[in-house]
Amino acid sequence: MIKLNHIDDGKSFDFGRISEDYAKFRDIYPPEFFSKIHQIGLCSEGNTVLDLGTGTGVLPRTLAKYGAKFIGADISEHQIARARQLSQGLNIEYVVSPAEEVDFPANTFDTVLACMCFTYFDKTKLMPRIHKMLKENGRFAIMSLVWLPKESEIAKRGEELVLEVNPDWNGVGYDRPKFTKEGIPESYKVDLSSGFTVDESCAFDVSIPFTREAWHGRMKATRGLAAASITEEQRAYFDKEHWKYLEQQPKIFEVLHSAVFCVLKKA
């Protein structure tokens, strides 16, 4: 279980309890997302890459084809167990550890990744540790892929229904990022004082197709619902009402997302 004061008013959550659904419904990254990672040169052949908050290993499993050696770390033993099952035959190692406690020798990694998880980390502990583990000119990529409820009525309605059963969920109302003068997305709250410079930063829209079942699963596999500390009755209410709404939608539809990249270089 994770409990953070700035997340959902301190309400605990645990993605480990939903590892199977997490693997099934949150592997939604489109080709454009992985192409951008490869285009930046973050996971090239011969590189050693650490993926923090790896979950069920979605990024390492998809990017392994480019030839990098991956190590994925996650605080949940259930997430890591599922990642190992799904990664058989691939050049990926996994460790169970909070991001702030991952410990490898200095100058180990060419790249460190953190996708959809940076907000959960203690940056004052994490950033110096990453700086130490990165090689000279190594890079730390912070990334996200979030639906845009102001652009999608389907996403907006899903958020409204989650809030009916979990009003403390603050993962709602996302909009395209605003950038600081250094080029950092404001929501990332990155402190460069640990010895980093901004190497590249960008955001772009991607439209992702979903079936009704896939979108229902994606909404359920959130911090605000299946991973949250709410009752089975509350989850059942969401299931019923969300399906009732989705039955009125096309069998396949698209939801607009914002992909955000902030790549820092070790100075």
PDB file of N, CA and C in Angstrom, residues 34-136:
ATOM      1  N   PHE A  34       6.356   5.011 -28.362  1.00  0.00           N
ATOM      2  CA  PHE A  34       7.611   4.258 -28.361  1.00  0.00           C
ATOM      3  C   PHE A  34       8.572   4.761 -29.430  1.00  0.00           C
ATOM      4  N   SER A  35       8.024   5.218 -30.556  1.00  0.00           N
ATOM      5  CA  SER A  35       8.873   5.774 -31.608  1.00  0.00           C
ATOM      6  C   SER A  35       9.609   7.009 -31.113  1.00  0.00           C
ATOM      7  N   LYS A  36       8.925   7.820 -30.303  1.00  0.00           N
ATOM      8  CA  LYS A  36       9.558   9.019 -29.759  1.00  0.00           C
ATOM      9  C   LYS A  36      10.705   8.645 -28.827  1.00  0.00           C
ATOM     10  N   ILE A  37      10.492   7.646 -27.992  1.00  0.00           N
ATOM     11  CA  ILE A  37      11.553   7.195 -27.091  1.00  0.00           C
ATOM     12  C   ILE A  37      12.767   6.750 -27.893  1.00  0.00           C
ATOM     13  N   HIS A  38      12.528   5.962 -28.945  1.00  0.00           N
ATOM     14  CA  HIS A  38      13.632   5.458 -29.753  1.00  0.00           C
ATOM     15  C   HIS A  38      14.284   6.586 -30.552  1.00  0.00           C
ATOM     16  N   GLN A  39      13.468   7.512 -31.040  1.00  0.00           N
ATOM     17  CA  GLN A  39      13.983   8.650 -31.818  1.00  0.00           C
ATOM     18  C   GLN A  39      14.934   9.501 -30.983  1.00  0.00           C
ATOM     19  N   ILE A  40      14.590   9.695 -29.719  1.00  0.00           N
ATOM     20  CA  ILE A  40      15.452  10.466 -28.820  1.00  0.00           C
ATOM     21  C   ILE A  40      16.756   9.716 -28.548  1.00  0.00           C
ATOM     22  N   GLY A  41      16.743   8.405 -28.779  1.00  0.00           N
ATOM     23  CA  GLY A  41      17.940   7.600 -28.569  1.00  0.00           C
ATOM     24  C   GLY A  41      18.120   7.127 -27.153  1.00  0.00           C
ATOM     25  N   LEU A  42      16.996   6.905 -26.460  1.00  0.00           N
ATOM     26  CA  LEU A  42      17.078   6.575 -25.032  1.00  0.00           C
ATOM     27  C   LEU A  42      17.348   5.104 -24.764  1.00  0.00           C
ATOM     28  N   CYS A  43      17.005   4.236 -25.676  1.00  0.00           N
ATOM     29  CA  CYS A  43      17.087   2.794 -25.413  1.00  0.00           C
ATOM     30  C   CYS A  43      17.713   2.071 -26.597  1.00  0.00           C
ATOM     31  N   SER A  44      18.842   2.569 -27.055  1.00  0.00           N
ATOM     32  CA  SER A  44      19.500   2.023 -28.236  1.00  0.00           C
ATOM     33  C   SER A  44      20.281   0.758 -27.888  1.00  0.00           C
ATOM     34  N   GLU A  45      20.662   0.039 -28.924  1.00  0.00           N
ATOM     35  CA  GLU A  45      21.436  -1.189 -28.740  1.00  0.00           C
ATOM     36  C   GLU A  45      22.719  -0.895 -27.970  1.00  0.00           C
ATOM     37  N   GLY A  46      22.983  -1.741 -26.988  1.00  0.00           N
ATOM     38  CA  GLY A  46      24.173  -1.577 -26.168  1.00  0.00           C
ATOM     39  C   GLY A  46      23.977  -0.733 -24.927  1.00  0.00           C
ATOM     40  N   ASN A  47      22.836  -0.026 -24.829  1.00  0.00           N
ATOM     41  CA  ASN A  47      22.552   0.795 -23.647  1.00  0.00           C
ATOM     42  C   ASN A  47      22.094  -0.074 -22.477  1.00  0.00           C
ATOM     43  N   THR A  48      22.332   0.424 -21.279  1.00  0.00           N
ATOM     44  CA  THR A  48      21.771  -0.174 -20.063  1.00  0.00           C
ATOM     45  C   THR A  48      20.752   0.810 -19.510  1.00  0.00           C
ATOM     46  N   VAL A  49      19.519   0.329 -19.306  1.00  0.00           N
ATOM     47  CA  VAL A  49      18.399   1.208 -18.984  1.00  0.00           C
ATOM     48  C   VAL A  49      17.708   0.744 -17.712  1.00  0.00           C
ATOM     49  N   LEU A  50      17.424   1.684 -16.822  1.00  0.00           N
ATOM     50  CA  LEU A  50      16.656   1.423 -15.607  1.00  0.00           C
ATOM     51  C   LEU A  50      15.275   2.038 -15.762  1.00  0.00           C
ATOM     52  N   ASP A  51      14.235   1.233 -15.589  1.00  0.00           N
ATOM     53  CA  ASP A  51      12.861   1.720 -15.665  1.00  0.00           C
ATOM     54  C   ASP A  51      12.257   1.727 -14.263  1.00  0.00           C
ATOM     55  N   LEU A  52      12.079   2.915 -13.702  1.00  0.00           N
ATOM     56  CA  LEU A  52      11.521   3.053 -12.358  1.00  0.00           C
ATOM     57  C   LEU A  52       9.994   2.989 -12.416  1.00  0.00           C
ATOM     58  N   GLY A  53       9.380   2.457 -11.369  1.00  0.00           N
ATOM     59  CA  GLY A  53       7.930   2.321 -11.359  1.00  0.00           C
ATOM     60  C   GLY A  53       7.459   1.515 -12.549  1.00  0.00           C
ATOM     61  N   THR A  54       8.163   0.429 -12.832  1.00  0.00           N
ATOM     62  CA  THR A  54       7.947  -0.318 -14.072  1.00  0.00           C
ATOM     63  C   THR A  54       6.593  -0.997 -14.156  1.00  0.00           C
ATOM     64  N   GLY A  55       5.927  -1.184 -13.012  1.00  0.00           N
ATOM     65  CA  GLY A  55       4.619  -1.858 -13.036  1.00  0.00           C
ATOM     66  C   GLY A  55       4.755  -3.274 -13.550  1.00  0.00           C
ATOM     67  N   THR A  56       4.012  -3.610 -14.604  1.00  0.00           N
ATOM     68  CA  THR A  56       4.098  -4.950 -15.192  1.00  0.00           C
ATOM     69  C   THR A  56       5.093  -4.996 -16.347  1.00  0.00           C
ATOM     70  N   GLY A  57       5.978  -4.009 -16.405  1.00  0.00           N
ATOM     71  CA  GLY A  57       7.066  -4.032 -17.376  1.00  0.00           C
ATOM     72  C   GLY A  57       6.686  -3.658 -18.794  1.00  0.00           C
ATOM     73  N   VAL A  58       5.660  -2.818 -18.932  1.00  0.00           N
ATOM     74  CA  VAL A  58       5.187  -2.462 -20.274  1.00  0.00           C
ATOM     75  C   VAL A  58       6.300  -1.836 -21.118  1.00  0.00           C
ATOM     76  N   LEU A  59       7.004  -0.847 -20.576  1.00  0.00           N
ATOM     77  CA  LEU A  59       8.048  -0.179 -21.361  1.00  0.00           C
ATOM     78  C   LEU A  59       9.208  -1.109 -21.697  1.00  0.00           C
ATOM     79  N   PRO A  60       9.811  -1.793 -20.722  1.00  0.00           N
ATOM     80  CA  PRO A  60      10.915  -2.693 -21.071  1.00  0.00           C
ATOM     81  C   PRO A  60      10.501  -3.778 -22.064  1.00  0.00           C
ATOM     82  N   ARG A  61       9.330  -4.355 -21.895  1.00  0.00           N
ATOM     83  CA  ARG A  61       8.890  -5.432 -22.793  1.00  0.00           C
ATOM     84  C   ARG A  61       8.750  -4.956 -24.234  1.00  0.00           C
ATOM     85  N   THR A  62       8.308  -3.728 -24.408  1.00  0.00           N
ATOM     86  CA  THR A  62       8.115  -3.209 -25.757  1.00  0.00           C
ATOM     87  C   THR A  62       9.406  -2.688 -26.362  1.00  0.00           C
ATOM     88  N   LEU A  63      10.249  -2.087 -25.536  1.00  0.00           N
ATOM     89  CA  LEU A  63      11.466  -1.448 -26.035  1.00  0.00           C
ATOM     90  C   LEU A  63      12.655  -2.399 -26.140  1.00  0.00           C
ATOM     91  N   ALA A  64      12.533  -3.598 -25.578  1.00  0.00           N
ATOM     92  CA  ALA A  64      13.653  -4.540 -25.584  1.00  0.00           C
ATOM     93  C   ALA A  64      14.101  -4.888 -26.999  1.00  0.00           C
ATOM     94  N   LYS A  65      13.196  -4.791 -27.959  1.00  0.00           N
ATOM     95  CA  LYS A  65      13.537  -5.153 -29.348  1.00  0.00           C
ATOM     96  C   LYS A  65      14.630  -4.258 -29.933  1.00  0.00           C
ATOM     97  N   TYR A  66      14.836  -3.081 -29.344  1.00  0.00           N
ATOM     98  CA  TYR A  66      15.859  -2.176 -29.862  1.00  0.00           C
ATOM     99  C   TYR A  66      17.260  -2.537 -29.392  1.00  0.00           C
ATOM    100  N   GLY A  67      17.374  -3.519 -28.480  1.00  0.00           N
ATOM    101  CA  GLY A  67      18.688  -4.036 -28.133  1.00  0.00           C
ATOM    102  C   GLY A  67      19.291  -3.577 -26.828  1.00  0.00           C
ATOM    103  N   ALA A  68      18.578  -2.766 -26.064  1.00  0.00           N
ATOM    104  CA  ALA A  68      19.107  -2.313 -24.775  1.00  0.00           C
ATOM    105  C   ALA A  68      18.928  -3.395 -23.712  1.00  0.00           C
ATOM    106  N   LYS A  69      19.753  -3.326 -22.684  1.00  0.00           N
ATOM    107  CA  LYS A  69      19.618  -4.178 -21.514  1.00  0.00           C
ATOM    108  C   LYS A  69      18.775  -3.430 -20.494  1.00  0.00           C
ATOM    109  N   PHE A  70      17.648  -4.019 -20.059  1.00  0.00           N
ATOM    110  CA  PHE A  70      16.720  -3.335 -19.161  1.00  0.00           C
ATOM    111  C   PHE A  70      16.727  -3.937 -17.766  1.00  0.00           C
ATOM    112  N   ILE A  71      16.603  -3.043 -16.780  1.00  0.00           N
ATOM    113  CA  ILE A  71      16.295  -3.430 -15.407  1.00  0.00           C
ATOM    114  C   ILE A  71      15.058  -2.637 -15.002  1.00  0.00           C
ATOM    115  N   GLY A  72      14.006  -3.334 -14.581  1.00  0.00           N
ATOM    116  CA  GLY A  72      12.785  -2.679 -14.148  1.00  0.00           C
ATOM    117  C   GLY A  72      12.641  -2.778 -12.641  1.00  0.00           C
ATOM    118  N   ALA A  73      12.237  -1.692 -12.007  1.00  0.00           N
ATOM    119  CA  ALA A  73      12.075  -1.667 -10.548  1.00  0.00           C
ATOM    120  C   ALA A  73      10.686  -1.181 -10.196  1.00  0.00           C
ATOM    121  N   ASP A  74      10.078  -1.819  -9.210  1.00  0.00           N
ATOM    122  CA  ASP A  74       8.760  -1.389  -8.742  1.00  0.00           C
ATOM    123  C   ASP A  74       8.618  -1.741  -7.269  1.00  0.00           C
ATOM    124  N   ILE A  75       7.852  -0.940  -6.561  1.00  0.00           N
ATOM    125  CA  ILE A  75       7.662  -1.151  -5.126  1.00  0.00           C
ATOM    126  C   ILE A  75       6.801  -2.372  -4.828  1.00  0.00           C
ATOM    127  N   SER A  76       5.990  -2.809  -5.816  1.00  0.00           N
ATOM    128  CA  SER A  76       5.037  -3.899  -5.598  1.00  0.00           C
ATOM    129  C   SER A  76       5.592  -5.239  -6.070  1.00  0.00           C
ATOM    130  N   GLU A  77       5.665  -6.205  -5.162  1.00  0.00           N
ATOM    131  CA  GLU A  77       6.123  -7.539  -5.542  1.00  0.00           C
ATOM    132  C   GLU A  77       5.140  -8.216  -6.488  1.00  0.00           C
ATOM    133  N   HIS A  78       3.853  -7.875  -6.387  1.00  0.00           N
ATOM    134  CA  HIS A  78       2.854  -8.463  -7.281  1.00  0.00           C
ATOM    135  C   HIS A  78       3.026  -7.943  -8.709  1.00  0.00           C
ATOM    136  N   GLN A  79       3.310  -6.651  -8.847  1.00  0.00           N
ATOM    137  CA  GLN A  79       3.557  -6.090 -10.168  1.00  0.00           C
ATOM    138  C   GLN A  79       4.806  -6.714 -10.795  1.00  0.00           C
ATOM    139  N   ILE A  80       5.853  -6.865 -10.002  1.00  0.00           N
ATOM    140  CA  ILE A  80       7.093  -7.444 -10.518  1.00  0.00           C
ATOM    141  C   ILE A  80       6.899  -8.918 -10.878  1.00  0.00           C
ATOM    142  N   ALA A  81       6.134  -9.644 -10.093  1.00  0.00           N
ATOM    143  CA  ALA A  81       5.869 -11.052 -10.413  1.00  0.00           C
ATOM    144  C   ALA A  81       5.176 -11.173 -11.762  1.00  0.00           C
ATOM    145  N   ARG A  82       4.206 -10.290 -12.010  1.00  0.00           N
ATOM    146  CA  ARG A  82       3.497 -10.298 -13.289  1.00  0.00           C
ATOM    147  C   ARG A  82       4.432  -9.871 -14.420  1.00  0.00           C
ATOM    148  N   ALA A  83       5.283  -8.884 -14.169  1.00  0.00           N
ATOM    149  CA  ALA A  83       6.242  -8.438 -15.180  1.00  0.00           C
ATOM    150  C   ALA A  83       7.173  -9.573 -15.584  1.00  0.00           C
ATOM    151  N   ARG A  84       7.635 -10.354 -14.602  1.00  0.00           N
ATOM    152  CA  ARG A  84       8.537 -11.473 -14.916  1.00  0.00           C
ATOM    153  C   ARG A  84       7.837 -12.524 -15.760  1.00  0.00           C
ATOM    154  N   GLN A  85       6.589 -12.796 -15.465  1.00  0.00           N
ATOM    155  CA  GLN A  85       5.830 -13.760 -16.258  1.00  0.00           C
ATOM    156  C   GLN A  85       5.718 -13.323 -17.716  1.00  0.00           C
ATOM    157  N   LEU A  86       5.468 -12.020 -17.904  1.00  0.00           N
ATOM    158  CA  LEU A  86       5.247 -11.498 -19.246  1.00  0.00           C
ATOM    159  C   LEU A  86       6.538 -11.245 -20.023  1.00  0.00           C
ATOM    160  N   SER A  87       7.685 -11.315 -19.345  1.00  0.00           N
ATOM    161  CA  SER A  87       8.964 -10.953 -19.971  1.00  0.00           C
ATOM    162  C   SER A  87       9.857 -12.150 -20.250  1.00  0.00           C
ATOM    163  N   GLN A  88       9.326 -13.349 -20.159  1.00  0.00           N
ATOM    164  CA  GLN A  88      10.146 -14.533 -20.384  1.00  0.00           C
ATOM    165  C   GLN A  88      10.756 -14.506 -21.784  1.00  0.00           C
ATOM    166  N   GLY A  89      12.057 -14.775 -21.840  1.00  0.00           N
ATOM    167  CA  GLY A  89      12.759 -14.785 -23.114  1.00  0.00           C
ATOM    168  C   GLY A  89      13.333 -13.440 -23.511  1.00  0.00           C
ATOM    169  N   LEU A  90      13.059 -12.398 -22.735  1.00  0.00           N
ATOM    170  CA  LEU A  90      13.565 -11.067 -23.043  1.00  0.00           C
ATOM    171  C   LEU A  90      14.729 -10.711 -22.120  1.00  0.00           C
ATOM    172  N   ASN A  91      15.555  -9.800 -22.561  1.00  0.00           N
ATOM    173  CA  ASN A  91      16.748  -9.400 -21.813  1.00  0.00           C
ATOM    174  C   ASN A  91      16.386  -8.338 -20.772  1.00  0.00           C
ATOM    175  N   ILE A  92      15.569  -8.761 -19.805  1.00  0.00           N
ATOM    176  CA  ILE A  92      15.062  -7.833 -18.783  1.00  0.00           C
ATOM    177  C   ILE A  92      15.230  -8.466 -17.399  1.00  0.00           C
ATOM    178  N   GLU A  93      15.747  -7.670 -16.483  1.00  0.00           N
ATOM    179  CA  GLU A  93      15.868  -8.064 -15.081  1.00  0.00           C
ATOM    180  C   GLU A  93      14.915  -7.190 -14.275  1.00  0.00           C
ATOM    181  N   TYR A  94      14.332  -7.746 -13.220  1.00  0.00           N
ATOM    182  CA  TYR A  94      13.412  -6.967 -12.390  1.00  0.00           C
ATOM    183  C   TYR A  94      13.825  -7.036 -10.923  1.00  0.00           C
ATOM    184  N   VAL A  95      13.600  -5.926 -10.214  1.00  0.00           N
ATOM    185  CA  VAL A  95      13.867  -5.877  -8.780  1.00  0.00           C
ATOM    186  C   VAL A  95      12.666  -5.241  -8.078  1.00  0.00           C
ATOM    187  N   VAL A  96      12.378  -5.726  -6.892  1.00  0.00           N
ATOM    188  CA  VAL A  96      11.335  -5.136  -6.055  1.00  0.00           C
ATOM    189  C   VAL A  96      11.982  -4.103  -5.155  1.00  0.00           C
ATOM    190  N   SER A  97      11.622  -2.834  -5.368  1.00  0.00           N
ATOM    191  CA  SER A  97      12.235  -1.773  -4.577  1.00  0.00           C
ATOM    192  C   SER A  97      11.505  -0.461  -4.801  1.00  0.00           C
ATOM    193  N   PRO A  98      11.348   0.348  -3.753  1.00  0.00           N
ATOM    194  CA  PRO A  98      10.924   1.738  -3.978  1.00  0.00           C
ATOM    195  C   PRO A  98      11.967   2.431  -4.841  1.00  0.00           C
ATOM    196  N   ALA A  99      11.520   3.356  -5.663  1.00  0.00           N
ATOM    197  CA  ALA A  99      12.445   4.061  -6.557  1.00  0.00           C
ATOM    198  C   ALA A  99      13.568   4.741  -5.784  1.00  0.00           C
ATOM    199  N   GLU A 100      13.228   5.298  -4.621  1.00  0.00           N
ATOM    200  CA  GLU A 100      14.216   6.058  -3.846  1.00  0.00           C
ATOM    201  C   GLU A 100      15.289   5.165  -3.218  1.00  0.00           C
ATOM    202  N   GLU A 101      15.059   3.834  -3.245  1.00  0.00           N
ATOM    203  CA  GLU A 101      16.022   2.916  -2.637  1.00  0.00           C
ATOM    204  C   GLU A 101      16.729   2.027  -3.655  1.00  0.00           C
ATOM    205  N   VAL A 102      16.410   2.184  -4.927  1.00  0.00           N
ATOM    206  CA  VAL A 102      17.118   1.415  -5.950  1.00  0.00           C
ATOM    207  C   VAL A 102      18.598   1.782  -5.889  1.00  0.00           C
ATOM    208  N   ASP A 103      19.462   0.786  -5.809  1.00  0.00           N
ATOM    209  CA  ASP A 103      20.877   1.069  -5.570  1.00  0.00           C
ATOM    210  C   ASP A 103      21.761   0.250  -6.502  1.00  0.00           C
ATOM    211  N   PHE A 104      22.397   0.930  -7.420  1.00  0.00           N
ATOM    212  CA  PHE A 104      23.384   0.324  -8.301  1.00  0.00           C
ATOM    213  C   PHE A 104      24.650   1.183  -8.236  1.00  0.00           C
ATOM    214  N   PRO A 105      25.781   0.623  -8.622  1.00  0.00           N
ATOM    215  CA  PRO A 105      27.031   1.399  -8.568  1.00  0.00           C
ATOM    216  C   PRO A 105      26.967   2.650  -9.432  1.00  0.00           C
ATOM    217  N   ALA A 106      27.830   3.589  -9.118  1.00  0.00           N
ATOM    218  CA  ALA A 106      27.910   4.822  -9.903  1.00  0.00           C
ATOM    219  C   ALA A 106      28.222   4.500 -11.371  1.00  0.00           C
ATOM    220  N   ASN A 107      27.659   5.313 -12.254  1.00  0.00           N
ATOM    221  CA  ASN A 107      27.931   5.195 -13.691  1.00  0.00           C
ATOM    222  C   ASN A 107      27.472   3.866 -14.289  1.00  0.00           C
ATOM    223  N   THR A 108      26.330   3.357 -13.808  1.00  0.00           N
ATOM    224  CA  THR A 108      25.819   2.078 -14.305  1.00  0.00           C
ATOM    225  C   THR A 108      24.948   2.241 -15.551  1.00  0.00           C
ATOM    226  N   PHE A 109      24.101   3.282 -15.596  1.00  0.00           N
ATOM    227  CA  PHE A 109      23.059   3.358 -16.608  1.00  0.00           C
ATOM    228  C   PHE A 109      23.288   4.474 -17.632  1.00  0.00           C
ATOM    229  N   ASP A 110      22.953   4.151 -18.872  1.00  0.00           N
ATOM    230  CA  ASP A 110      22.908   5.172 -19.916  1.00  0.00           C
ATOM    231  C   ASP A 110      21.635   5.997 -19.805  1.00  0.00           C
ATOM    232  N   THR A 111      20.550   5.330 -19.389  1.00  0.00           N
ATOM    233  CA  THR A 111      19.241   5.979 -19.328  1.00  0.00           C
ATOM    234  C   THR A 111      18.459   5.478 -18.122  1.00  0.00           C
ATOM    235  N   VAL A 112      17.734   6.383 -17.491  1.00  0.00           N
ATOM    236  CA  VAL A 112      16.732   6.022 -16.483  1.00  0.00           C
ATOM    237  C   VAL A 112      15.389   6.548 -16.976  1.00  0.00           C
ATOM    238  N   LEU A 113      14.350   5.709 -16.891  1.00  0.00           N
ATOM    239  CA  LEU A 113      13.008   6.076 -17.311  1.00  0.00           C
ATOM    240  C   LEU A 113      12.073   6.131 -16.105  1.00  0.00           C
ATOM    241  N   ALA A 114      11.108   7.041 -16.159  1.00  0.00           N
ATOM    242  CA  ALA A 114      10.032   7.087 -15.162  1.00  0.00           C
ATOM    243  C   ALA A 114       8.772   7.514 -15.907  1.00  0.00           C
ATOM    244  N   CYS A 115       7.885   6.572 -16.133  1.00  0.00           N
ATOM    245  CA  CYS A 115       6.682   6.849 -16.922  1.00  0.00           C
ATOM    246  C   CYS A 115       5.434   6.665 -16.070  1.00  0.00           C
ATOM    247  N   MET A 116       4.637   7.701 -15.973  1.00  0.00           N
ATOM    248  CA  MET A 116       3.366   7.661 -15.233  1.00  0.00           C
ATOM    249  C   MET A 116       3.568   7.349 -13.750  1.00  0.00           C
ATOM    250  N   CYS A 117       4.699   7.766 -13.190  1.00  0.00           N
ATOM    251  CA  CYS A 117       4.975   7.409 -11.797  1.00  0.00           C
ATOM    252  C   CYS A 117       5.757   8.474 -11.029  1.00  0.00           C
ATOM    253  N   PHE A 118       6.282   9.477 -11.717  1.00  0.00           N
ATOM    254  CA  PHE A 118       7.187  10.429 -11.078  1.00  0.00           C
ATOM    255  C   PHE A 118       6.533  11.164  -9.908  1.00  0.00           C
ATOM    256  N   THR A 119       5.236  11.391 -10.001  1.00  0.00           N
ATOM    257  CA  THR A 119       4.531  12.116  -8.937  1.00  0.00           C
ATOM    258  C   THR A 119       4.538  11.372  -7.606  1.00  0.00           C
ATOM    259  N   TYR A 120       4.762  10.056  -7.651  1.00  0.00           N
ATOM    260  CA  TYR A 120       4.732   9.254  -6.430  1.00  0.00           C
ATOM    261  C   TYR A 120       6.072   9.222  -5.699  1.00  0.00           C
ATOM    262  N   PHE A 121       7.113   9.758  -6.309  1.00  0.00           N
ATOM    263  CA  PHE A 121       8.455   9.617  -5.754  1.00  0.00           C
ATOM    264  C   PHE A 121       8.856  10.822  -4.896  1.00  0.00           C
ATOM    265  N   ASP A 122       9.723  10.555  -3.930  1.00  0.00           N
ATOM    266  CA  ASP A 122      10.330  11.606  -3.118  1.00  0.00           C
ATOM    267  C   ASP A 122      11.532  12.141  -3.910  1.00  0.00           C
ATOM    268  N   LYS A 123      11.335  13.284  -4.578  1.00  0.00           N
ATOM    269  CA  LYS A 123      12.358  13.792  -5.502  1.00  0.00           C
ATOM    270  C   LYS A 123      13.654  14.170  -4.788  1.00  0.00           C
ATOM    271  N   THR A 124      13.565  14.626  -3.548  1.00  0.00           N
ATOM    272  CA  THR A 124      14.785  15.036  -2.841  1.00  0.00           C
ATOM    273  C   THR A 124      15.712  13.844  -2.614  1.00  0.00           C
ATOM    274  N   LYS A 125      15.153  12.658  -2.468  1.00  0.00           N
ATOM    275  CA  LYS A 125      15.961  11.450  -2.316  1.00  0.00           C
ATOM    276  C   LYS A 125      16.317  10.841  -3.663  1.00  0.00           C
ATOM    277  N   LEU A 126      15.375  10.922  -4.591  1.00  0.00           N
ATOM    278  CA  LEU A 126      15.536  10.223  -5.866  1.00  0.00           C
ATOM    279  C   LEU A 126      16.557  10.867  -6.792  1.00  0.00           C
ATOM    280  N   MET A 127      16.486  12.186  -6.958  1.00  0.00           N
ATOM    281  CA  MET A 127      17.296  12.837  -7.980  1.00  0.00           C
ATOM    282  C   MET A 127      18.805  12.651  -7.768  1.00  0.00           C
ATOM    283  N   PRO A 128      19.332  12.832  -6.552  1.00  0.00           N
ATOM    284  CA  PRO A 128      20.773  12.590  -6.363  1.00  0.00           C
ATOM    285  C   PRO A 128      21.149  11.129  -6.631  1.00  0.00           C
ATOM    286  N   ARG A 129      20.252  10.225  -6.315  1.00  0.00           N
ATOM    287  CA  ARG A 129      20.538   8.797  -6.536  1.00  0.00           C
ATOM    288  C   ARG A 129      20.610   8.486  -8.028  1.00  0.00           C
ATOM    289  N   ILE A 130      19.673   9.041  -8.789  1.00  0.00           N
ATOM    290  CA  ILE A 130      19.709   8.847 -10.235  1.00  0.00           C
ATOM    291  C   ILE A 130      20.978   9.448 -10.824  1.00  0.00           C
ATOM    292  N   HIS A 131      21.313  10.643 -10.366  1.00  0.00           N
ATOM    293  CA  HIS A 131      22.522  11.314 -10.862  1.00  0.00           C
ATOM    294  C   HIS A 131      23.742  10.430 -10.646  1.00  0.00           C
ATOM    295  N   LYS A 132      23.832   9.797  -9.507  1.00  0.00           N
ATOM    296  CA  LYS A 132      24.976   8.925  -9.205  1.00  0.00           C
ATOM    297  C   LYS A 132      24.997   7.710 -10.129  1.00  0.00           C
ATOM    298  N   MET A 133      23.849   7.101 -10.359  1.00  0.00           N
ATOM    299  CA  MET A 133      23.798   5.846 -11.120  1.00  0.00           C
ATOM    300  C   MET A 133      23.961   6.051 -12.622  1.00  0.00           C
ATOM    301  N   LEU A 134      23.701   7.268 -13.123  1.00  0.00           N
ATOM    302  CA  LEU A 134      23.837   7.535 -14.548  1.00  0.00           C
ATOM    303  C   LEU A 134      25.304   7.690 -14.948  1.00  0.00           C
ATOM    304  N   LYS A 135      25.612   7.259 -16.158  1.00  0.00           N
ATOM    305  CA  LYS A 135      26.938   7.486 -16.722  1.00  0.00           C
ATOM    306  C   LYS A 135      27.087   8.957 -17.095  1.00  0.00           C
ATOM    307  N   GLU A 136      28.284   9.357 -17.448  1.00  0.00           N
ATOM    308  CA  GLU A 136      28.512  10.720 -17.908  1.00  0.00           C
ATOM    309  C   GLU A 136      27.623  11.008 -19.122  1.00  0.00           C
TER     310      GLU A 136
END
